[in-house]
């Protein structure tokens, strides 16, 4: 998944009507009429409470549809103005200034490739088991629970771990292209946005959008497919200032990265699958390497939404990518959400989900 551009060549980061270049390849992230408002997120209205459930996440809100712990459960995304969006295609890759609760703008990330922050869409909170993921093949790409062989998917508890050992999610506006083979591992992408492990302290919720500092990356090979795992930390975490590269994690958190490799190696074994393999002998690559991989996956995503490559079934409906022939209007996006079942009470979860597995 390494980028093929020559060193020093200009690179495009965020799609917009007129592509303004910036130093170190960082594009000024302006999304035209979609650009999130600096105003605070709107609060949930009483009229909406009987048909859906909403949660605020900084500039974005989530709206739940269907019944939790069921196959029809979905988490849709919208802006603070109530405009429905795709978390895959419409949330910018590079984070912009957020607002604190008192209305004072937070400090913007420095205009430096090694200090910039990225948006992360949280799919799975730490210590939980439900395999929640962006539905890449559904319109507007809501979060749903993965289903295998007709059953909801839950990640096994590999002793001594409980569920996921970090907040797990994806970087928006990235795509691991199954048409592209990595130059080192020779494996093609897994047809998903690039995955992220947030090693911060806060336990997030599904659909939360956080700003993260990238620290490094792990080259996992999942059943022959390239499945990069970005290691990052929530920019608001107290330890974020001290963690600037993967070596800082090795030094200050003994065993954390080793546990991460062990978790990814074994988590499918209880389901009868073989252990996952890794490129680079399971060694984490540094921040600079990780940023190059992220750039490459962003370029593949741009080609995807512009229909310059085979979509492999990916749904590319969006409301903000002006160069995309699949851009839709707000009414069309709203109709997608309203066609989903109304929010209901959760189904019970089997106690089998809490079972220990010794591998």
Tab-separated table of C-alpha atoms in Angstrom:
chain	number	residue	atom	x	y	z
A	1	UNK	CA	0.000	0.000	0.000
A	2	UNK	CA	3.029	2.279	-0.215
A	3	UNK	CA	2.592	5.487	-2.210
A	4	UNK	CA	4.102	5.450	-5.681
A	5	UNK	CA	4.862	9.164	-5.920
A	6	UNK	CA	8.466	10.377	-6.031
A	7	UNK	CA	9.891	12.187	-3.027
A	8	UNK	CA	9.229	15.904	-3.202
A	9	UNK	CA	6.372	15.525	-5.657
A	10	UNK	CA	3.239	17.446	-4.702
A	11	UNK	CA	0.450	15.379	-3.193
A	12	UNK	CA	-3.275	15.968	-2.827
A	13	UNK	CA	-4.858	15.328	0.581
A	14	UNK	CA	-8.477	16.408	0.724
A	15	UNK	CA	-10.859	16.624	-2.217
A	16	UNK	CA	-12.493	20.008	-2.733
A	17	UNK	CA	-13.731	22.115	-5.676
A	18	UNK	CA	-10.434	23.973	-6.137
A	19	UNK	CA	-7.446	22.030	-4.866
A	20	UNK	CA	-5.292	24.467	-2.886
A	21	UNK	CA	-1.821	23.103	-2.241
A	22	UNK	CA	-0.064	23.507	1.105
A	23	UNK	CA	3.443	22.777	2.426
A	24	UNK	CA	4.391	19.160	3.050
A	25	UNK	CA	1.431	18.007	1.018
A	26	UNK	CA	-1.125	19.200	3.553
A	27	UNK	CA	-4.158	20.524	1.756
A	28	UNK	CA	-6.275	23.290	3.251
A	29	UNK	CA	-9.310	21.303	4.283
A	30	UNK	CA	-12.309	23.206	2.971
A	31	UNK	CA	-15.403	21.261	2.000
A	32	UNK	CA	-17.401	24.005	0.405
A	33	UNK	CA	-21.017	24.197	1.585
A	34	UNK	CA	-20.570	21.045	3.675
A	35	UNK	CA	-17.820	22.463	5.889
A	36	UNK	CA	-18.922	21.934	9.494
A	37	UNK	CA	-20.114	25.047	11.288
A	38	UNK	CA	-18.143	26.444	14.212
A	39	UNK	CA	-21.393	26.498	16.137
A	40	UNK	CA	-21.989	23.937	18.850
A	41	UNK	CA	-23.869	20.726	17.930
A	42	UNK	CA	-27.608	21.012	18.095
A	43	UNK	CA	-29.245	19.240	20.976
A	44	UNK	CA	-31.648	16.369	20.604
A	45	UNK	CA	-35.217	17.497	20.106
A	46	UNK	CA	-38.176	16.039	21.918
A	47	UNK	CA	-39.900	15.347	18.619
A	48	UNK	CA	-37.011	13.174	17.474
A	49	UNK	CA	-36.742	11.147	20.649
A	50	UNK	CA	-39.634	8.828	19.824
A	51	UNK	CA	-38.300	7.795	16.420
A	52	UNK	CA	-34.547	7.695	16.877
A	53	UNK	CA	-31.748	8.122	19.390
A	54	UNK	CA	-29.080	10.763	18.879
A	55	UNK	CA	-25.644	11.399	20.363
A	56	UNK	CA	-23.466	14.472	19.927
A	57	UNK	CA	-19.815	13.982	19.011
A	58	UNK	CA	-18.156	17.398	18.648
A	59	UNK	CA	-19.077	18.663	15.186
A	60	UNK	CA	-20.981	15.535	14.315
A	61	UNK	CA	-24.066	13.801	15.639
A	62	UNK	CA	-25.053	10.174	15.396
A	63	UNK	CA	-28.573	8.880	14.943
A	64	UNK	CA	-29.382	5.290	15.850
A	65	UNK	CA	-31.882	3.269	13.866
A	66	UNK	CA	-33.178	-0.256	14.384
A	67	UNK	CA	-32.674	-2.303	17.538
A	68	UNK	CA	-29.203	-2.538	19.130
A	69	UNK	CA	-27.722	-6.038	19.142
A	70	UNK	CA	-29.673	-6.910	16.007
A	71	UNK	CA	-28.888	-7.179	12.307
A	72	UNK	CA	-30.981	-4.097	11.472
A	73	UNK	CA	-29.207	-1.759	13.898
A	74	UNK	CA	-27.497	1.216	12.238
A	75	UNK	CA	-25.691	4.348	13.408
A	76	UNK	CA	-26.045	7.187	10.888
A	77	UNK	CA	-24.023	10.410	10.927
A	78	UNK	CA	-24.986	14.034	10.449
A	79	UNK	CA	-23.488	17.472	10.904
A	80	UNK	CA	-24.366	19.883	13.698
A	81	UNK	CA	-26.824	21.449	11.239
A	82	UNK	CA	-28.656	18.138	10.919
A	83	UNK	CA	-27.380	17.319	7.426
A	84	UNK	CA	-26.893	13.576	6.940
A	85	UNK	CA	-23.450	12.518	5.736
A	86	UNK	CA	-21.282	9.497	5.110
A	87	UNK	CA	-18.603	8.938	7.780
A	88	UNK	CA	-16.534	7.188	5.111
A	89	UNK	CA	-16.619	9.932	2.473
A	90	UNK	CA	-17.747	13.238	4.042
A	91	UNK	CA	-15.730	13.528	7.265
A	92	UNK	CA	-12.327	15.046	6.383
A	93	UNK	CA	-9.233	12.932	6.854
A	94	UNK	CA	-7.255	15.784	8.390
A	95	UNK	CA	-8.815	17.256	11.527
A	96	UNK	CA	-9.802	20.898	11.709
A	97	UNK	CA	-10.193	23.104	14.760
A	98	UNK	CA	-12.818	21.887	17.211
A	99	UNK	CA	-14.673	23.936	19.817
A	100	UNK	CA	-14.473	23.434	23.544
A	101	UNK	CA	-17.672	23.395	25.587
A	102	UNK	CA	-17.210	27.040	26.546
A	103	UNK	CA	-17.309	28.085	22.896
A	104	UNK	CA	-13.605	28.976	22.718
A	105	UNK	CA	-11.942	27.429	19.662
A	106	UNK	CA	-9.329	24.804	20.440
A	107	UNK	CA	-5.798	25.254	19.176
A	108	UNK	CA	-5.406	24.330	15.527
A	109	UNK	CA	-2.943	21.563	14.698
A	110	UNK	CA	0.366	22.945	13.473
A	111	UNK	CA	0.918	23.120	9.743
A	112	UNK	CA	3.460	20.310	9.911
A	113	UNK	CA	3.057	16.866	8.456
A	114	UNK	CA	4.441	15.250	11.612
A	115	UNK	CA	2.242	17.227	14.018
A	116	UNK	CA	-1.072	17.279	12.161
A	117	UNK	CA	-4.071	15.497	13.615
A	118	UNK	CA	-6.385	13.077	11.855
A	119	UNK	CA	-10.079	12.407	12.330
A	120	UNK	CA	-10.891	8.937	13.594
A	121	UNK	CA	-14.367	7.404	13.418
A	122	UNK	CA	-14.699	5.125	16.449
A	123	UNK	CA	-16.459	1.880	15.603
A	124	UNK	CA	-15.727	-0.268	18.663
A	125	UNK	CA	-15.122	1.014	22.229
A	126	UNK	CA	-12.330	-0.487	24.273
A	127	UNK	CA	-13.297	-3.596	26.304
A	128	UNK	CA	-16.396	-4.277	24.188
A	129	UNK	CA	-16.987	-7.315	21.947
A	130	UNK	CA	-19.534	-6.398	19.277
A	131	UNK	CA	-17.765	-6.185	15.885
A	132	UNK	CA	-19.130	-2.820	14.805
A	133	UNK	CA	-17.917	-1.417	11.488
A	134	UNK	CA	-18.618	1.155	8.808
A	135	UNK	CA	-21.008	-0.458	6.325
A	136	UNK	CA	-18.933	0.241	3.229
A	137	UNK	CA	-21.458	-1.293	0.825
A	138	UNK	CA	-24.557	0.536	2.109
A	139	UNK	CA	-25.671	4.066	1.133
A	140	UNK	CA	-24.230	6.714	3.495
A	141	UNK	CA	-22.101	3.964	5.116
A	142	UNK	CA	-23.665	3.843	8.607
A	143	UNK	CA	-22.013	1.808	11.357
A	144	UNK	CA	-23.509	-1.656	11.766
A	145	UNK	CA	-22.623	-4.902	13.518
A	146	UNK	CA	-20.857	-7.378	11.275
A	147	UNK	CA	-22.738	-10.576	10.451
A	148	UNK	CA	-21.072	-13.885	9.580
A	149	UNK	CA	-23.058	-16.950	8.519
A	150	UNK	CA	-26.287	-15.286	9.612
A	151	UNK	CA	-25.063	-14.496	13.137
A	152	UNK	CA	-24.003	-11.219	14.713
A	153	UNK	CA	-20.265	-11.158	15.137
A	154	UNK	CA	-18.638	-10.731	18.537
A	155	UNK	CA	-14.887	-10.751	19.069
A	156	UNK	CA	-13.743	-13.473	21.466
A	157	UNK	CA	-12.077	-12.742	24.804
A	158	UNK	CA	-8.534	-14.057	24.397
A	159	UNK	CA	-7.154	-14.444	27.921
A	160	UNK	CA	-6.172	-12.156	29.597
A	161	UNK	CA	-7.958	-9.581	27.401
A	162	UNK	CA	-11.611	-8.497	27.447
A	163	UNK	CA	-12.882	-7.659	23.964
A	164	UNK	CA	-10.930	-4.985	22.097
A	165	UNK	CA	-7.960	-3.616	24.033
A	166	UNK	CA	-8.159	-0.097	22.529
A	167	UNK	CA	-10.809	2.068	20.919
A	168	UNK	CA	-10.957	0.710	17.383
A	169	UNK	CA	-12.101	2.476	14.260
A	170	UNK	CA	-11.121	3.916	10.902
A	171	UNK	CA	-9.658	6.991	9.238
A	172	UNK	CA	-12.268	8.558	6.929
A	173	UNK	CA	-11.449	9.252	3.296
A	174	UNK	CA	-9.028	6.328	3.090
A	175	UNK	CA	-9.371	3.021	1.255
A	176	UNK	CA	-7.173	-0.062	1.148
A	177	UNK	CA	-7.515	-0.754	-2.551
A	178	UNK	CA	-7.952	-4.465	-3.409
A	179	UNK	CA	-6.636	-3.618	-6.891
A	180	UNK	CA	-3.304	-2.438	-5.463
A	181	UNK	CA	-0.530	-4.718	-4.182
A	182	UNK	CA	1.793	-3.462	-1.459
A	183	UNK	CA	5.358	-3.184	-2.720
A	184	UNK	CA	6.819	-5.035	0.290
A	185	UNK	CA	4.249	-7.645	1.328
A	186	UNK	CA	2.869	-8.127	-2.228
A	187	UNK	CA	-0.619	-8.321	-0.680
A	188	UNK	CA	-3.604	-6.332	-1.964
A	189	UNK	CA	-5.802	-4.141	0.216
A	190	UNK	CA	-8.791	-5.480	2.138
A	191	UNK	CA	-11.384	-3.140	0.521
A	192	UNK	CA	-11.956	-1.124	3.737
A	193	UNK	CA	-10.924	2.224	5.199
A	194	UNK	CA	-7.618	1.992	7.043
A	195	UNK	CA	-8.024	0.781	10.647
A	196	UNK	CA	-6.927	2.721	13.737
A	197	UNK	CA	-6.227	1.696	17.335
A	198	UNK	CA	-6.591	4.609	19.757
A	199	UNK	CA	-4.452	3.824	22.800
A	200	UNK	CA	-5.783	6.753	24.838
A	201	UNK	CA	-7.405	6.525	28.262
A	202	UNK	CA	-10.980	7.538	27.381
A	203	UNK	CA	-13.390	4.755	26.503
A	204	UNK	CA	-15.261	6.116	23.483
A	205	UNK	CA	-18.657	5.203	22.038
A	206	UNK	CA	-19.530	3.863	18.572
A	207	UNK	CA	-19.791	6.737	16.114
A	208	UNK	CA	-17.678	9.147	18.144
A	209	UNK	CA	-15.367	11.249	15.974
A	210	UNK	CA	-12.100	12.085	17.723
A	211	UNK	CA	-8.870	13.784	16.684
A	212	UNK	CA	-5.855	11.514	16.925
A	213	UNK	CA	-2.101	11.834	16.711
A	214	UNK	CA	-0.580	9.071	14.580
A	215	UNK	CA	2.344	7.244	16.231
A	216	UNK	CA	3.096	4.253	14.013
A	217	UNK	CA	1.628	1.364	12.047
A	218	UNK	CA	1.480	-2.438	11.991
A	219	UNK	CA	1.356	-4.436	8.743
A	220	UNK	CA	-1.186	-7.183	9.426
A	221	UNK	CA	-1.962	-9.748	6.729
A	222	UNK	CA	-5.483	-11.112	7.162
A	223	UNK	CA	-6.158	-14.225	5.050
A	224	UNK	CA	-3.805	-12.934	2.363
A	225	UNK	CA	-5.102	-9.346	2.379
A	226	UNK	CA	-3.199	-6.256	3.478
A	227	UNK	CA	-4.849	-4.849	6.598
A	228	UNK	CA	-2.812	-1.969	8.026
A	229	UNK	CA	-3.360	-1.068	11.693
A	230	UNK	CA	-2.528	2.544	12.541
A	231	UNK	CA	-1.487	3.151	16.148
A	232	UNK	CA	-2.645	6.545	17.405
A	233	UNK	CA	-3.672	8.416	20.533
A	234	UNK	CA	-6.570	10.763	21.191
A	235	UNK	CA	-5.171	14.297	20.957
A	236	UNK	CA	-7.037	15.234	24.156
A	237	UNK	CA	-5.458	12.413	26.153
A	238	UNK	CA	-3.156	13.582	28.984
A	239	UNK	CA	-0.333	11.428	27.568
A	240	UNK	CA	-0.634	12.763	24.002
A	241	UNK	CA	2.033	15.428	24.528
A	242	UNK	CA	4.588	12.821	25.625
A	243	UNK	CA	3.828	10.278	22.874
A	244	UNK	CA	5.129	11.422	19.498
A	245	UNK	CA	6.347	8.227	17.849
A	246	UNK	CA	6.094	4.468	18.218
A	247	UNK	CA	9.349	4.368	20.216
A	248	UNK	CA	7.733	6.571	22.857
A	249	UNK	CA	5.016	3.925	23.264
A	250	UNK	CA	7.606	1.155	23.603
A	251	UNK	CA	9.446	3.131	26.267
A	252	UNK	CA	6.533	4.449	28.345
A	253	UNK	CA	4.055	1.572	28.032
A	254	UNK	CA	5.917	-1.723	28.415
A	255	UNK	CA	3.989	-4.626	26.906
A	256	UNK	CA	1.260	-2.535	25.235
A	257	UNK	CA	2.479	-2.982	21.670
A	258	UNK	CA	3.442	-6.616	22.261
A	259	UNK	CA	-0.103	-7.244	23.523
A	260	UNK	CA	-1.454	-5.538	20.407
A	261	UNK	CA	0.445	-7.901	18.081
A	262	UNK	CA	-0.621	-10.897	20.168
A	263	UNK	CA	-4.275	-9.777	20.066
A	264	UNK	CA	-4.325	-9.330	16.291
A	265	UNK	CA	-2.509	-12.615	15.774
A	266	UNK	CA	-4.987	-14.708	17.774
A	267	UNK	CA	-8.380	-12.974	17.782
A	268	UNK	CA	-9.865	-15.140	15.023
A	269	UNK	CA	-8.530	-18.468	16.318
A	270	UNK	CA	-11.593	-19.208	18.512
A	271	UNK	CA	-13.694	-18.963	15.327
A	272	UNK	CA	-11.648	-21.722	13.701
A	273	UNK	CA	-9.495	-19.393	11.620
A	274	UNK	CA	-5.674	-19.564	11.407
A	275	UNK	CA	-3.491	-17.027	13.159
A	276	UNK	CA	-2.984	-13.775	11.272
A	277	UNK	CA	0.428	-13.021	9.805
A	278	UNK	CA	2.415	-9.776	9.698
A	279	UNK	CA	4.759	-7.968	7.386
A	280	UNK	CA	8.137	-6.724	8.634
A	281	UNK	CA	8.294	-9.673	11.079
A	282	UNK	CA	5.535	-8.133	13.179
A	283	UNK	CA	7.562	-5.002	13.903
A	284	UNK	CA	5.809	-1.644	14.119
A	285	UNK	CA	6.879	0.958	11.579
A	286	UNK	CA	7.398	4.541	12.682
A	287	UNK	CA	5.230	7.623	12.312
A	288	UNK	CA	6.758	8.786	9.022
A	289	UNK	CA	6.087	5.404	7.453
A	290	UNK	CA	2.527	5.439	8.796
A	291	UNK	CA	1.819	8.879	7.330
A	292	UNK	CA	3.025	7.707	3.906
A	293	UNK	CA	0.667	4.717	4.063
A	294	UNK	CA	-2.212	7.004	5.054
A	295	UNK	CA	-1.419	9.294	2.107
A	296	UNK	CA	-1.461	6.326	-0.238
A	297	UNK	CA	-4.824	5.080	1.019
A	298	UNK	CA	-6.243	8.592	0.713
A	299	UNK	CA	-5.162	8.732	-2.932
A	300	UNK	CA	-6.852	5.373	-3.526
A	301	UNK	CA	-10.010	6.726	-1.889
A	302	UNK	CA	-9.994	9.793	-4.174
A	303	UNK	CA	-9.836	7.534	-7.210
A	304	UNK	CA	-12.690	5.477	-5.742
A	305	UNK	CA	-15.159	8.350	-5.249
A	306	UNK	CA	-14.255	9.810	-8.643
A	307	UNK	CA	-14.946	6.429	-10.309
A	308	UNK	CA	-11.406	6.193	-11.612
A	309	UNK	CA	-11.043	2.634	-10.350
A	310	UNK	CA	-13.187	-0.437	-9.756
A	311	UNK	CA	-15.344	0.123	-6.671
A	312	UNK	CA	-15.505	-3.562	-5.667
A	313	UNK	CA	-19.044	-3.014	-4.377
A	314	UNK	CA	-18.223	0.037	-2.226
A	315	UNK	CA	-21.124	2.510	-1.871
A	316	UNK	CA	-19.783	5.978	-2.625
A	317	UNK	CA	-22.885	8.127	-2.104
A	318	UNK	CA	-21.743	11.382	-0.467
A	319	UNK	CA	-22.924	14.956	0.037
A	320	UNK	CA	-19.671	16.942	-0.116
A	321	UNK	CA	-17.172	15.548	-2.633
A	322	UNK	CA	-17.715	17.969	-5.489
A	323	UNK	CA	-15.528	16.060	-7.934
A	324	UNK	CA	-17.483	12.865	-7.337
A	325	UNK	CA	-20.240	11.834	-9.778
A	326	UNK	CA	-21.897	10.079	-6.812
A	327	UNK	CA	-22.529	13.260	-4.818
A	328	UNK	CA	-26.177	13.442	-3.754
A	329	UNK	CA	-28.481	16.125	-2.365
A	330	UNK	CA	-29.555	16.501	1.261
A	331	UNK	CA	-33.074	15.214	0.518
A	332	UNK	CA	-31.718	12.023	-0.994
A	333	UNK	CA	-29.455	11.464	1.998
A	334	UNK	CA	-32.350	12.063	4.388
A	335	UNK	CA	-34.479	9.533	2.509
A	336	UNK	CA	-31.772	6.884	3.057
A	337	UNK	CA	-31.918	7.377	6.818
A	338	UNK	CA	-35.700	7.572	7.006
A	339	UNK	CA	-36.005	4.270	5.142
A	340	UNK	CA	-34.241	2.495	8.022
A	341	UNK	CA	-36.283	1.004	10.912
A	342	UNK	CA	-37.008	3.335	13.823
A	343	UNK	CA	-34.850	3.080	16.914
A	344	UNK	CA	-36.054	0.424	19.354
A	345	UNK	CA	-35.157	-1.412	22.521
A	346	UNK	CA	-31.997	-3.545	22.420
A	347	UNK	CA	-32.037	-7.290	21.984
A	348	UNK	CA	-30.440	-9.300	24.802
A	349	UNK	CA	-26.848	-10.435	24.323
A	350	UNK	CA	-25.917	-14.069	24.908
A	351	UNK	CA	-23.740	-14.706	27.995
A	352	UNK	CA	-21.465	-16.674	25.634
A	353	UNK	CA	-19.988	-13.311	24.614
A	354	UNK	CA	-18.229	-13.116	28.013
A	355	UNK	CA	-16.585	-16.524	27.715
A	356	UNK	CA	-12.794	-16.763	28.130
A	357	UNK	CA	-10.721	-18.363	25.376
A	358	UNK	CA	-7.248	-19.719	26.079
A	359	UNK	CA	-5.168	-19.790	22.916
